XYZ file of C-alpha atoms in Angstrom:
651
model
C 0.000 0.000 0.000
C 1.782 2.922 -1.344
C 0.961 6.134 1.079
C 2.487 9.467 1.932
C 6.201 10.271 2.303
C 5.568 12.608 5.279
C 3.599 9.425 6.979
C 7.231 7.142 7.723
C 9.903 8.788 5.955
C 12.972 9.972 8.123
C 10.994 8.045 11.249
C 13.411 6.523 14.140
C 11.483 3.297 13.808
C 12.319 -0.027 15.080
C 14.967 -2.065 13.789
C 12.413 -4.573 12.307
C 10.005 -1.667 11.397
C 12.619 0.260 9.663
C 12.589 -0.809 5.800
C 11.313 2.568 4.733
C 14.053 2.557 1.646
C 13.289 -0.554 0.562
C 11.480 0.478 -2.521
C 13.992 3.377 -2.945
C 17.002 0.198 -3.542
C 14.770 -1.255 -6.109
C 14.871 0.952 -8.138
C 18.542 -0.227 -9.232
C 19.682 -1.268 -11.544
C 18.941 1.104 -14.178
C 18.513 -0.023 -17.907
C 20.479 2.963 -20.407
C 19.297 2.127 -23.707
C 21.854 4.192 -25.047
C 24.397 1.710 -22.922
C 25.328 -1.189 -25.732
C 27.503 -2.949 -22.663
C 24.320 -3.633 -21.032
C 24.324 -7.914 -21.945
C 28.484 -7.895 -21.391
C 28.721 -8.253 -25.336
C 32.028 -9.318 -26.225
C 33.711 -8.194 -29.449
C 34.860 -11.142 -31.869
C 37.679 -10.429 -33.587
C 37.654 -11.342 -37.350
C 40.029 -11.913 -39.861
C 38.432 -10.758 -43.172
C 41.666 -12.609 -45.048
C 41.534 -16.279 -45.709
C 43.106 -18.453 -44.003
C 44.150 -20.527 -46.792
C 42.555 -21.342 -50.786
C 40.552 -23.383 -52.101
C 41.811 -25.239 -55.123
C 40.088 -23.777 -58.430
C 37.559 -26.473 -59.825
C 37.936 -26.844 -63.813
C 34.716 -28.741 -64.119
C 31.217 -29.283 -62.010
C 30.499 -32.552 -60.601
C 27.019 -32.455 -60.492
C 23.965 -31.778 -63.607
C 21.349 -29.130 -63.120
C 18.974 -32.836 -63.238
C 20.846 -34.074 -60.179
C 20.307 -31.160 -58.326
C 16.688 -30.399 -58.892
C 16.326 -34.348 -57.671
C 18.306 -33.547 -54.529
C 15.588 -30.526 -53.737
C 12.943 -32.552 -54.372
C 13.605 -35.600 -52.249
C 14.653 -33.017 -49.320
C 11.799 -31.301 -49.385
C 9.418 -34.155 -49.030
C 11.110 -35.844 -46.635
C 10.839 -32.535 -44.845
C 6.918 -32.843 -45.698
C 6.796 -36.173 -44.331
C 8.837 -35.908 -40.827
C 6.419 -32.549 -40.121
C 3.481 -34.701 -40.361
C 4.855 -37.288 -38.523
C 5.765 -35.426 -35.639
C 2.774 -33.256 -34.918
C -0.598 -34.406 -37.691
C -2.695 -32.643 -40.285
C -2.808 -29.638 -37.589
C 0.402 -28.803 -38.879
C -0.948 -27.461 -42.103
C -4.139 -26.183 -40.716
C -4.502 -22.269 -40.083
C -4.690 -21.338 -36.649
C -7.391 -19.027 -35.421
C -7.164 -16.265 -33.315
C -7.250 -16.419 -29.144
C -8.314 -13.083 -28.537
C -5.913 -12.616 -26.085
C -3.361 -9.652 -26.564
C 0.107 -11.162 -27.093
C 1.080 -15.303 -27.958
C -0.024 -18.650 -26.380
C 3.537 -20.085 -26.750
C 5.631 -18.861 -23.778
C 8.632 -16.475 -24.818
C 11.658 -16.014 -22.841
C 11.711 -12.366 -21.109
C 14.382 -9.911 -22.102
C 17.235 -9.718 -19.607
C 16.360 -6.129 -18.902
C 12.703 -6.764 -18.154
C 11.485 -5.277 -14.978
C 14.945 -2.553 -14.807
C 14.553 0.686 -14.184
C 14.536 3.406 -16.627
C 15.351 6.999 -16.134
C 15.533 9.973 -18.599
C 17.044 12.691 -17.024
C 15.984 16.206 -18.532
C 17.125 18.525 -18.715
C 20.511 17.794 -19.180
C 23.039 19.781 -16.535
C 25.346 21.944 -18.856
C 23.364 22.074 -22.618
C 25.841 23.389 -25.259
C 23.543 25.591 -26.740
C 21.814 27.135 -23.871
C 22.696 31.299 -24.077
C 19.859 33.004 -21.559
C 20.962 36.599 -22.207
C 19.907 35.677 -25.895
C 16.576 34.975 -25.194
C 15.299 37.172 -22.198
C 11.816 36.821 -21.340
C 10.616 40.748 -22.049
C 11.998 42.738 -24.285
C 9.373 45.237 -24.055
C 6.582 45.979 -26.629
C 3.920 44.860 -24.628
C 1.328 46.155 -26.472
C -1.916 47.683 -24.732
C -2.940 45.934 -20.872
C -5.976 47.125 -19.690
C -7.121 44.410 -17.241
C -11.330 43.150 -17.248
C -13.624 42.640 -14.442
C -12.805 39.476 -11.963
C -14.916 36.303 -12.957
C -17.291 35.068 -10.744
C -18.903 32.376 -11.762
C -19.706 30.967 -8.498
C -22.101 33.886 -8.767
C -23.196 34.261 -12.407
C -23.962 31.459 -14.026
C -26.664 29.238 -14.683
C -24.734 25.813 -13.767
C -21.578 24.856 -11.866
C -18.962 23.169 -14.118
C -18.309 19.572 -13.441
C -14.863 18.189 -13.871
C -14.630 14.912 -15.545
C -11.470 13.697 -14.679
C -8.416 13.267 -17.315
C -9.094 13.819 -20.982
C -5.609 13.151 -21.739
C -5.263 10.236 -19.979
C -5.964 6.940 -22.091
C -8.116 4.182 -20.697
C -7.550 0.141 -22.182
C -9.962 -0.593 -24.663
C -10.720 -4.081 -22.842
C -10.747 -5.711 -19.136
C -9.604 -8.210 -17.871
C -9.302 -12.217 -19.526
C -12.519 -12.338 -19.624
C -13.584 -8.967 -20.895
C -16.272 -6.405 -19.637
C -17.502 -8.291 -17.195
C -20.300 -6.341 -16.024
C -20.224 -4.319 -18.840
C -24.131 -5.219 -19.534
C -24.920 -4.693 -16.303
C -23.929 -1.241 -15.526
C -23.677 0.048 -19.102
C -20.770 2.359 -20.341
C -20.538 4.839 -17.593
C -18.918 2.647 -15.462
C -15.737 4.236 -15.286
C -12.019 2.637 -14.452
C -10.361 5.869 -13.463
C -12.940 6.151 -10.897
C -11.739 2.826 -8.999
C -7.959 3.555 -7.888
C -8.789 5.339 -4.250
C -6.124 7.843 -2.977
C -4.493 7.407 -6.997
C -7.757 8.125 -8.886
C -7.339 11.394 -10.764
C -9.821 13.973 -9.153
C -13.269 14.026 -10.418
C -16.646 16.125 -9.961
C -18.915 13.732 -7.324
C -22.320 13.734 -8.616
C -24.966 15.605 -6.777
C -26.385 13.701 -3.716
C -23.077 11.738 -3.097
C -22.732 12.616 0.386
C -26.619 12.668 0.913
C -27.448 16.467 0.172
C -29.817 17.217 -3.104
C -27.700 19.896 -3.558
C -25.101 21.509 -5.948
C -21.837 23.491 -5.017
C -23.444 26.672 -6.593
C -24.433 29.563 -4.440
C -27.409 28.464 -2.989
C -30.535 31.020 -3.769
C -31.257 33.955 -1.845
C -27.432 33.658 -0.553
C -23.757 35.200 -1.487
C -20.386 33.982 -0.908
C -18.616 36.361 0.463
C -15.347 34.081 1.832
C -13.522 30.731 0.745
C -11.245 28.737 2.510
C -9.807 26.372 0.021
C -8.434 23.077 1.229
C -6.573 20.810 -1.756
C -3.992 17.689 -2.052
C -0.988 17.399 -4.716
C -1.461 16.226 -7.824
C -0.741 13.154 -9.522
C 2.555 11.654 -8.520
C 5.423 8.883 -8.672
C 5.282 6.214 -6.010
C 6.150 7.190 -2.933
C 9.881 5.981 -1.000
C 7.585 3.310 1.428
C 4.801 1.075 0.424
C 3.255 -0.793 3.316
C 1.190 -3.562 0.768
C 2.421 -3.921 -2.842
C 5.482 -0.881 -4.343
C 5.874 -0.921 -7.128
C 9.413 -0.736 -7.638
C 9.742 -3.709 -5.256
C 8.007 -6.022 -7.426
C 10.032 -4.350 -10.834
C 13.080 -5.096 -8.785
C 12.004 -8.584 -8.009
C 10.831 -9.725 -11.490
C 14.366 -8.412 -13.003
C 16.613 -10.366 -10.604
C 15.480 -13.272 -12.106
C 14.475 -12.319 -15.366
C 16.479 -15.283 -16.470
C 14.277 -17.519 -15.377
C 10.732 -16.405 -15.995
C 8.333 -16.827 -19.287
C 5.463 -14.888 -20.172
C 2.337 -15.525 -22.530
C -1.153 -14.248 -23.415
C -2.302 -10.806 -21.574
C 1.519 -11.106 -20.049
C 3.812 -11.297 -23.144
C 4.201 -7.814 -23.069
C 6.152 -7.939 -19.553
C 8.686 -9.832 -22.065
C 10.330 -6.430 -22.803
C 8.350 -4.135 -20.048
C 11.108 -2.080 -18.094
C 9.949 0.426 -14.784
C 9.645 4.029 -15.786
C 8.394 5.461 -12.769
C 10.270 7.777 -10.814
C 9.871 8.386 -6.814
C 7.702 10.967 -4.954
C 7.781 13.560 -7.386
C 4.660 14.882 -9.395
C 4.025 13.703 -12.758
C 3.197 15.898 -15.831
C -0.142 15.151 -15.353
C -0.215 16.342 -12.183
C 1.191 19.490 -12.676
C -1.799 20.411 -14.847
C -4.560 18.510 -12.164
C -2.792 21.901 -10.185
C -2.782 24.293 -13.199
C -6.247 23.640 -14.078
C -7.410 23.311 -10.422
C -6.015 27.229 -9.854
C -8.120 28.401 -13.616
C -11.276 27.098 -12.152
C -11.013 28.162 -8.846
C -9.787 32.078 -10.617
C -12.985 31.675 -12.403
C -15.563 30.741 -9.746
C -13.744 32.552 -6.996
C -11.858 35.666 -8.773
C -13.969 38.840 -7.217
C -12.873 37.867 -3.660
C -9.331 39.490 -4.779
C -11.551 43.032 -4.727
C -11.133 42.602 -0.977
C -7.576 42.507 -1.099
C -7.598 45.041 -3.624
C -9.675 47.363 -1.353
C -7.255 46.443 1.827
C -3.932 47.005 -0.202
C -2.902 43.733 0.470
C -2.214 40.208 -1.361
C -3.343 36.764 -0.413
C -0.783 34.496 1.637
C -1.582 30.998 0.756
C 0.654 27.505 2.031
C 1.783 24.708 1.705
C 4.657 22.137 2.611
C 8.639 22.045 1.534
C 8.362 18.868 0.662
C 8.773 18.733 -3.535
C 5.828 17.538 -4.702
C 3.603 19.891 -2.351
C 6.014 23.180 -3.092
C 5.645 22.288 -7.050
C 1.925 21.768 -6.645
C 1.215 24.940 -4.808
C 2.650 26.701 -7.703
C 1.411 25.338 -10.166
C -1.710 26.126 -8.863
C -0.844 29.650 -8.574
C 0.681 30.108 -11.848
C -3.128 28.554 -13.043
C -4.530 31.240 -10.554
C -2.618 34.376 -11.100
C -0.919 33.927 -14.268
C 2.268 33.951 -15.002
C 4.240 35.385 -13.407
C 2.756 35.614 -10.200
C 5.053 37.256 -8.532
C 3.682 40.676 -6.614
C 0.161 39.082 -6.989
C 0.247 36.432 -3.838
C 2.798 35.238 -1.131
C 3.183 31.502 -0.612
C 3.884 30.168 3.019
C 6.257 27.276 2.878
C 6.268 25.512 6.121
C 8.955 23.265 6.749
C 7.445 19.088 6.680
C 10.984 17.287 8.300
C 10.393 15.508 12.347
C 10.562 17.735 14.431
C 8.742 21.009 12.886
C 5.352 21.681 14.041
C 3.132 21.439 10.856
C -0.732 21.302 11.210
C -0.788 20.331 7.234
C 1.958 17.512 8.446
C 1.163 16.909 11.880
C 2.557 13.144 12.078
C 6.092 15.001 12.037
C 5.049 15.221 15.760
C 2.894 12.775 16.773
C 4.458 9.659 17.589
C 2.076 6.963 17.681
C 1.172 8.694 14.095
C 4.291 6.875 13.322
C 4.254 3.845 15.140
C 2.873 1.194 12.730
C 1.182 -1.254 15.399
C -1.172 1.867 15.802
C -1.122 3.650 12.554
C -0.605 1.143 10.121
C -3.774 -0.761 11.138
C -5.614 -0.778 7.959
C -2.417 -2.849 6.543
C -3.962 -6.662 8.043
C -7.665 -5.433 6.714
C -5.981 -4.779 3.231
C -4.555 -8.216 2.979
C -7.413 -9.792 4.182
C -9.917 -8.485 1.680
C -6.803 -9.093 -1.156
C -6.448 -12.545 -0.243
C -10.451 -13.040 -1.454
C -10.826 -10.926 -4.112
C -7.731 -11.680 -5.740
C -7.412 -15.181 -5.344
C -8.544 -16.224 -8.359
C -6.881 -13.271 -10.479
C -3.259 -14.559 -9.396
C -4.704 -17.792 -10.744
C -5.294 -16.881 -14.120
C -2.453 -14.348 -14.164
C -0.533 -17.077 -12.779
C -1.245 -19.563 -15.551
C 0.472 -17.598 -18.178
C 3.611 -17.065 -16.517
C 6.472 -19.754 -15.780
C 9.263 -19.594 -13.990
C 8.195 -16.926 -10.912
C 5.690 -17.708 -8.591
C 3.432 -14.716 -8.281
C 1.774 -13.829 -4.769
C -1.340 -12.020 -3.828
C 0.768 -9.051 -3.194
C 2.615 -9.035 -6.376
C -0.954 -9.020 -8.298
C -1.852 -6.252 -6.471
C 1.343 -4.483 -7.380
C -0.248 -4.886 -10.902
C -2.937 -2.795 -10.490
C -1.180 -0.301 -8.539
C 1.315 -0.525 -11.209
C -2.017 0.353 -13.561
C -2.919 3.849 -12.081
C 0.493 4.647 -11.199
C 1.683 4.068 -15.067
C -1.868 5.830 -16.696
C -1.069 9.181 -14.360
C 2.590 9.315 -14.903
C 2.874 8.334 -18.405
C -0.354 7.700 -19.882
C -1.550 4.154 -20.153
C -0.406 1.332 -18.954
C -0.532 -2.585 -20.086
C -1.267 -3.308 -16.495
C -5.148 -2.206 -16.823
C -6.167 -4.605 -19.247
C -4.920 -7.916 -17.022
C -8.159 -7.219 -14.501
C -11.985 -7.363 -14.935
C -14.072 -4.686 -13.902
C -15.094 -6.291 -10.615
C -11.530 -6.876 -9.121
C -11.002 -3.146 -9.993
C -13.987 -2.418 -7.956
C -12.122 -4.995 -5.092
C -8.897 -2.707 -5.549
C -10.705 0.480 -5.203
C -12.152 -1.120 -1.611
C -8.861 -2.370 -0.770
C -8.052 1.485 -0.283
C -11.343 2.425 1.407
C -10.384 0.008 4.289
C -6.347 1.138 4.498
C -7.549 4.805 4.933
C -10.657 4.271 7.152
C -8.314 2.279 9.375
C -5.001 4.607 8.678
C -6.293 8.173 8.326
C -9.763 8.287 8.852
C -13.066 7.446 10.869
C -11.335 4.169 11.977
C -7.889 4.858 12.916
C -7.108 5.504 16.404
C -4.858 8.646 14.853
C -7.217 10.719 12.812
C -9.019 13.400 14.916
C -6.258 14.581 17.034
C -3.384 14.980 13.461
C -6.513 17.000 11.703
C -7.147 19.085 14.897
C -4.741 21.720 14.753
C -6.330 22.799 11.195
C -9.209 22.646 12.596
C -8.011 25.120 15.618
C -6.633 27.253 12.535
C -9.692 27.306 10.769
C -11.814 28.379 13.724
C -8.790 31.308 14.224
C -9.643 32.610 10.692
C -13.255 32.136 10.968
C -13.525 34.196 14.363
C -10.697 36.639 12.794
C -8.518 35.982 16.606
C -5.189 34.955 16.770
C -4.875 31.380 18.454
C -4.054 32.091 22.455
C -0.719 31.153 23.415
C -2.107 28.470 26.012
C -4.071 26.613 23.192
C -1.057 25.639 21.300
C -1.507 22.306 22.442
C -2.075 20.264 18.696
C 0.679 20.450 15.575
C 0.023 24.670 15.361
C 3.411 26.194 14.617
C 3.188 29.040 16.960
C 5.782 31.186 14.993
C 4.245 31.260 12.456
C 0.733 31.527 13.879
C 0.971 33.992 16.249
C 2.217 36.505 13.260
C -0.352 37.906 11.032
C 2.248 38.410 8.614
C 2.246 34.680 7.910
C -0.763 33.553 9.468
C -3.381 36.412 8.443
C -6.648 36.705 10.055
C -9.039 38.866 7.340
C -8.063 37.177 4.093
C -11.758 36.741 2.146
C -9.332 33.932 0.821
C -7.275 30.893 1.705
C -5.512 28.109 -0.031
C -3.879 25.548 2.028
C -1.814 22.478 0.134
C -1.898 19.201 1.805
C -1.495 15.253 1.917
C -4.446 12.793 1.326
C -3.711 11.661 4.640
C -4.148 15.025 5.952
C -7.530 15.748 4.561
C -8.939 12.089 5.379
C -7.681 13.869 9.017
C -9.125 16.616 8.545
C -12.997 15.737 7.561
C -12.890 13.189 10.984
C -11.398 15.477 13.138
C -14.877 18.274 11.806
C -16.909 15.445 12.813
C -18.282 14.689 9.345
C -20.158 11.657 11.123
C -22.276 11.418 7.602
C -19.388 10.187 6.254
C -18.869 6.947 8.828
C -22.642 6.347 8.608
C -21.308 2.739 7.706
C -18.192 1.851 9.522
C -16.342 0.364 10.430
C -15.531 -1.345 7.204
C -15.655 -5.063 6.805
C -12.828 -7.150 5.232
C -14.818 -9.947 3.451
C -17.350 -8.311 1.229
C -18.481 -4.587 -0.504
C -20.969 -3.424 1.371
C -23.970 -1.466 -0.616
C -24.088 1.965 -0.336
C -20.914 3.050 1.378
C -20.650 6.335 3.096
C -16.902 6.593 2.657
C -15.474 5.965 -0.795
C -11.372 7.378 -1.035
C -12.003 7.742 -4.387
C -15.160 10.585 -3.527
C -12.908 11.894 -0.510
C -9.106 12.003 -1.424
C -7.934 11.353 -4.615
C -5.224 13.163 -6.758
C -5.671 17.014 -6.452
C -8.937 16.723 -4.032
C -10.368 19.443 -2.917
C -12.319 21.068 -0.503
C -14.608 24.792 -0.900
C -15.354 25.631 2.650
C -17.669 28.303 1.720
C -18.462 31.716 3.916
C -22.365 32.646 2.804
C -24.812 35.523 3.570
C -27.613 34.667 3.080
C -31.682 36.993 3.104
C -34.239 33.989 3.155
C -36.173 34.057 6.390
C -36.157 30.192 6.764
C -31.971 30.540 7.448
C -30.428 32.097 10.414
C -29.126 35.525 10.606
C -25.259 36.045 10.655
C -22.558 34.128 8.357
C -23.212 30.328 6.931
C -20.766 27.714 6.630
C -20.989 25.063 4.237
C -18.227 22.163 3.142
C -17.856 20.712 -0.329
C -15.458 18.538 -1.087
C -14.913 17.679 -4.573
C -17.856 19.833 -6.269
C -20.836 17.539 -3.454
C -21.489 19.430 -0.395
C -21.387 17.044 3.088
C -24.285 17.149 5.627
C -23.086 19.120 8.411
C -25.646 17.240 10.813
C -22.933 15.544 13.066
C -21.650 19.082 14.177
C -23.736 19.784 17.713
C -26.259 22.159 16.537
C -25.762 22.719 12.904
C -29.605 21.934 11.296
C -30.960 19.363 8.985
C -29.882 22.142 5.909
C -30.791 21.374 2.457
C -27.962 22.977 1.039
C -25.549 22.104 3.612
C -25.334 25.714 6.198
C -24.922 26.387 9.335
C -24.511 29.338 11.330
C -20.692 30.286 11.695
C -21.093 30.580 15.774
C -22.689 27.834 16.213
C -20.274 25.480 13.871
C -17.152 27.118 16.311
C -18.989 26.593 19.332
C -19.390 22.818 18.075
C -15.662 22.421 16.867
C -14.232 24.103 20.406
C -16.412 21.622 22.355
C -14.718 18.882 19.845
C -10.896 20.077 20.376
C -11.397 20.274 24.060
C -12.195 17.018 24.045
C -9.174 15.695 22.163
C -5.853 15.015 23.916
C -2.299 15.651 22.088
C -0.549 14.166 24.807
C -2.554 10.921 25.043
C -3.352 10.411 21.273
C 0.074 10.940 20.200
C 2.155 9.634 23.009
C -0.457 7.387 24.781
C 0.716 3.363 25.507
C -2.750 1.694 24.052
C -0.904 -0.843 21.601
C -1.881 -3.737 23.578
C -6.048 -2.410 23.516
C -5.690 -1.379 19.904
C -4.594 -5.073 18.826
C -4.818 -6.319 15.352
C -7.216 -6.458 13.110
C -10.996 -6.405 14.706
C -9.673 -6.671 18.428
C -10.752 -2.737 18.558
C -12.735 -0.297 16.715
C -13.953 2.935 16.137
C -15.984 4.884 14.026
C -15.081 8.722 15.594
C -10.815 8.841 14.931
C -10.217 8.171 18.596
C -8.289 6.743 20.368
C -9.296 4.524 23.544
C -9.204 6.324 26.451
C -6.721 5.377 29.424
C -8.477 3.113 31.937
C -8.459 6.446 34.569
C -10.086 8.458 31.920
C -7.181 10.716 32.839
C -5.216 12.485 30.273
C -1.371 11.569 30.401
């Protein structure tokens, strides 16, 4: 199970739970096509001068009669040991398999399964010369700038975001085809069945339970968003804690001596890794680029605040690469390039040690301590050992010479999505049928319920220092120096400079795991309607879907309303949508049974501060409750809690 960096990486684990760069290894070796020493070819040194001649023949010893009878008598005794050997099929024409590939097994290629790595741009181009090409040189031409967009506001329907036009999907499932194809017609869609690695969609209205749209509800205004996303599409990450891809490349090439493929496998024959490690992928630099136009387009005229204040927005996000490179991409799709002058971006440092509410396991420790945080890991192999069972037996069936385990088929389809976002497409989609991609996308409904959400002992008290900084910005009060008690970097909090209280706008860049955190530690109870999850089956209608909640470049409006109709409450509304579906707000003490989603402002912070002083950093995080958590279904809970100490007194 391939999850954050910030999650394990750099951890003081363990000895034996300390393999966090064991993926990392595997990527090596690497494959250079441009490297003809890669098979230890040795030259053969050739003579092009005879040894010695051949004596000059005056006269042939053989007719043109004798050796047309020669051919002939070769070539039916040729005839005759064929059909001796194998029968009239021989000479019959074979018909086609429809299966992609042969049904002979073919040896693989000794580089099958090595790495491959393009490096670009190169570090010292010959023909680079910047002060030839500057980027103005003036003659601008006329600039006179246009009203803000806001279409949040204006228009007649909200856009929906289909996913990833440019991505391309396999033209067939699975050995035995479309499975269920007849059943569910053509909308079922693949890219909407890889959890945390889906690309980011538009949920249909009524997902979460509302009959409602993420337009501006009538009679009402926005006047304030606070604009919660994840990174977009990226490598595998360093640590996998089921499958990694690089693992299983790394595997399959130490012996790929020994293995043959067939059928839907013959093209592993020559299939080399091209994935690279934690970084974003082209793809998901535009998820960001196009996430920051549509947001400019909906949200635009809240910048007439800042214009009216003299200021510019301060957004954030994390050092790490992949966050840093997301945030700006996002801006550059936001502001335009170049954006500098037009916004400040926060970079708060995500390494142990460093308070980080949007990577608060950098402080927790029993965030890092897999016995507690890993739990969803036995659940996931579980629920693989059903639902793939047969798969590795078919997949199995047309591959000799490497035993393939549950694990390694799931590999495959991570190997699927992680190949599609990063490159494009990927071979890998077409080995599974439509129902074990449905299994797959479960797989990661019950690793993040147990790991980052409603289920994990972990989840409230990691998303409540957001939480505490949301309620800050929403009550326009600095955070009091006694209730620094959650992952709140008081530096930079306690500065309006970098933490500003009056912004009609905020963008904060996360981690999936961070927003799964986040929506348990609000109390989203909707959401867990229900949990906890089983292991052995799908159960109908789920309330928690990763897919819906936190896949690449998720996102979250948090919408600030007005509103004039007499049947809502006076003062400011609150209402959350997370990926274009608002979420029923009905777990939150006091917040009504809203069509749309609202409730009062004061009444949603009254509800979270009763929440947070409920929630203990020093128990949660550094709490002894291993032996009570157990394995597996020993303990449970559907809140992100963790089990109280027998006392009921806080550590």
């Amino acid at each position: 199970m391939d999850v954050e960096r910030g999650q394990y990486a750099n951890s003081t684990y363990d000895d034996e739970h300390n393999d966090a760069g064991a993926e990392h290894e595997a990527l090596l070796p690497t494959f250079n096509p441009n490297n003809h020493n890669n098979n230890n070819n040795e030259k053969a040194a050739i003579d092009p001068t005879p040894s010695k001649r051949f004596p000059t023949l005056t006269q042939p010893k053989f007719t043109i009669l004798h050796l047309l009878v020669a051919f002939t008598v070769g070539i039916s005794g040729c005839v005759l040991a064929q059909y001796v050997l194998c029968g009239p099929s021989c000479f019959g024409m074979k018909e086609s398999t429809g299966t992609s590939g042969t049904d002979a097994f073919a040896l693989a290629n000794p580089d099958a399964g090595s790495t491959q790595i393009h490096a670009f741009p190169p570090p010292s181009p010959t023909n680079a010369f910047p002060s030839l090409f500057p980027t103005n040189v003036g003659y601008a031409g006329g600039t006179p700038t246009g009203a803000e967009p806001a279409l949040i506001a204006t228009a007649p329907q909200y856009p929906i975001h289909t996913g990833a036009a440019q991505l391309v999907k396999p033209e067939t499932l699975g050995d035995k085809g479309n499975d269920k194809k007849k059943e569910k017609g053509d909308s079922w869609d693949l890219f909407k069945h890889w959890g945390n690695l889906a690309p980011w969609y538009s949920n249909e209205r009524g997902t979460f339970g509302l009959d409602s749209g993420p337009g501006t509800p009538d009679t009402c205004r926005v006047t304030g968003l606070h604009f919660l996303h994840r990174h977009g599409a990226r490598y595998p990450t360093a640590w996998a804690s089921f499958g990694g891809p690089a693992d299983f490349a790394g595997r399959l090439h130490k012996v790929a001596d020994d293995w043959t493929t067939k059928g839907n496998l013959a093209f592993m024959n020559d299939w080399t890794y091209k994935l690279g490690e934690e970084l974003l992928t082209p793809f998901g630099r535009q998820q960001l680029y196009d996430l920051g136009i549509s947001m400019r387009l909906k949200y635009g005229f809240l910048l007439k605040n800042f214009t009216e204040t003299n200021t510019i927005p301060v957004f954030r996000t994390e050092s790490q690469d992949r966050m840093l490179h997301s945030a700006l991409n996002f801006a550059i799709g936001f502001f335009g390039y170049p954006f500098e002058g037009q916004y400040q971006q926060s970079i708060t440092i995500e390494a142990d040690g460093f308070n980080n509410t949007l990577a608060p396991y950098d402080t927790c420790h029993n965030a890092r301590h897999r016995p507690i945080s890993d739990r969803g890991k036995w659940y996931v192999e579980q629920w693989a050992n059903i639902y793939l069972n047969d798969t590795r037996e078919r997949l199995q069936s047309q591959l000799e010479g490497y035993d393939l385990s549950v694990e390694d088929v799931y590999t495959m389809q991570q190997m699927c999505a992680y190949e599609t976002v990063a490159i494009g497409y990927s071979k890998f989609c077409e080995l599974f049928t439509q129902s074990e991609w449905e299994g797959f996308d479960y797989s990661l409904d019950l690793y993040f319920w147990y790991n980052s959400a409603f289920g994990s002992p972990v989840a409230r008290v990691q998303g409540a220092g957001w939480v505490q900084e949301f309620i800050a910005r929403l009550e326009h009060k600095p955070i009091a120096p006694h209730e620094h008690r959650f992952s709140t970097n008081s530096t930079l909090d306690d500065s309006e400079i970098t933490f500003p209280l009056n912004q009609s706008l905020y963008v904060d860049a996360t981690h999936e795991v961070v927003v799964l955190n986040i929506l348990t530690a609000l109390n989203l109870s909707s959401l867990a309607a229900n949990g906890p999850l089983p292991y052995d089956h799908i159960p109908e209608n789920q309330s928690f879907k990763v897919s819906q909640l936190a896949p690449f470049a998720t996102n979250i409006q948090f919408q600030i309303l007005e509103c004039s109709s007499p049947s809502i409450s006076s003062g400011e509304q609150v209402r959350i949508i997370v990926n274009d579906a608002p979420v029923p707000l009905t777990g939150i003490r006091g917040c009504p049974s809203q069509v749309d989603g609202l409730c009062p402002v004061d009444t949603f912070v009254r509800a979270q501060k009763e929440i947070l002083e409920k929630t203990s950093w020093e128990w949660d995080c550094f709490g002894d409750y291993e032996d009570v958590v157990g394995v597996g279904e020993e303990w449970e809970t559907v809140t992100g809690d963790a089990p109280r100490p027998k006392s009921d007194r806080r550590i």
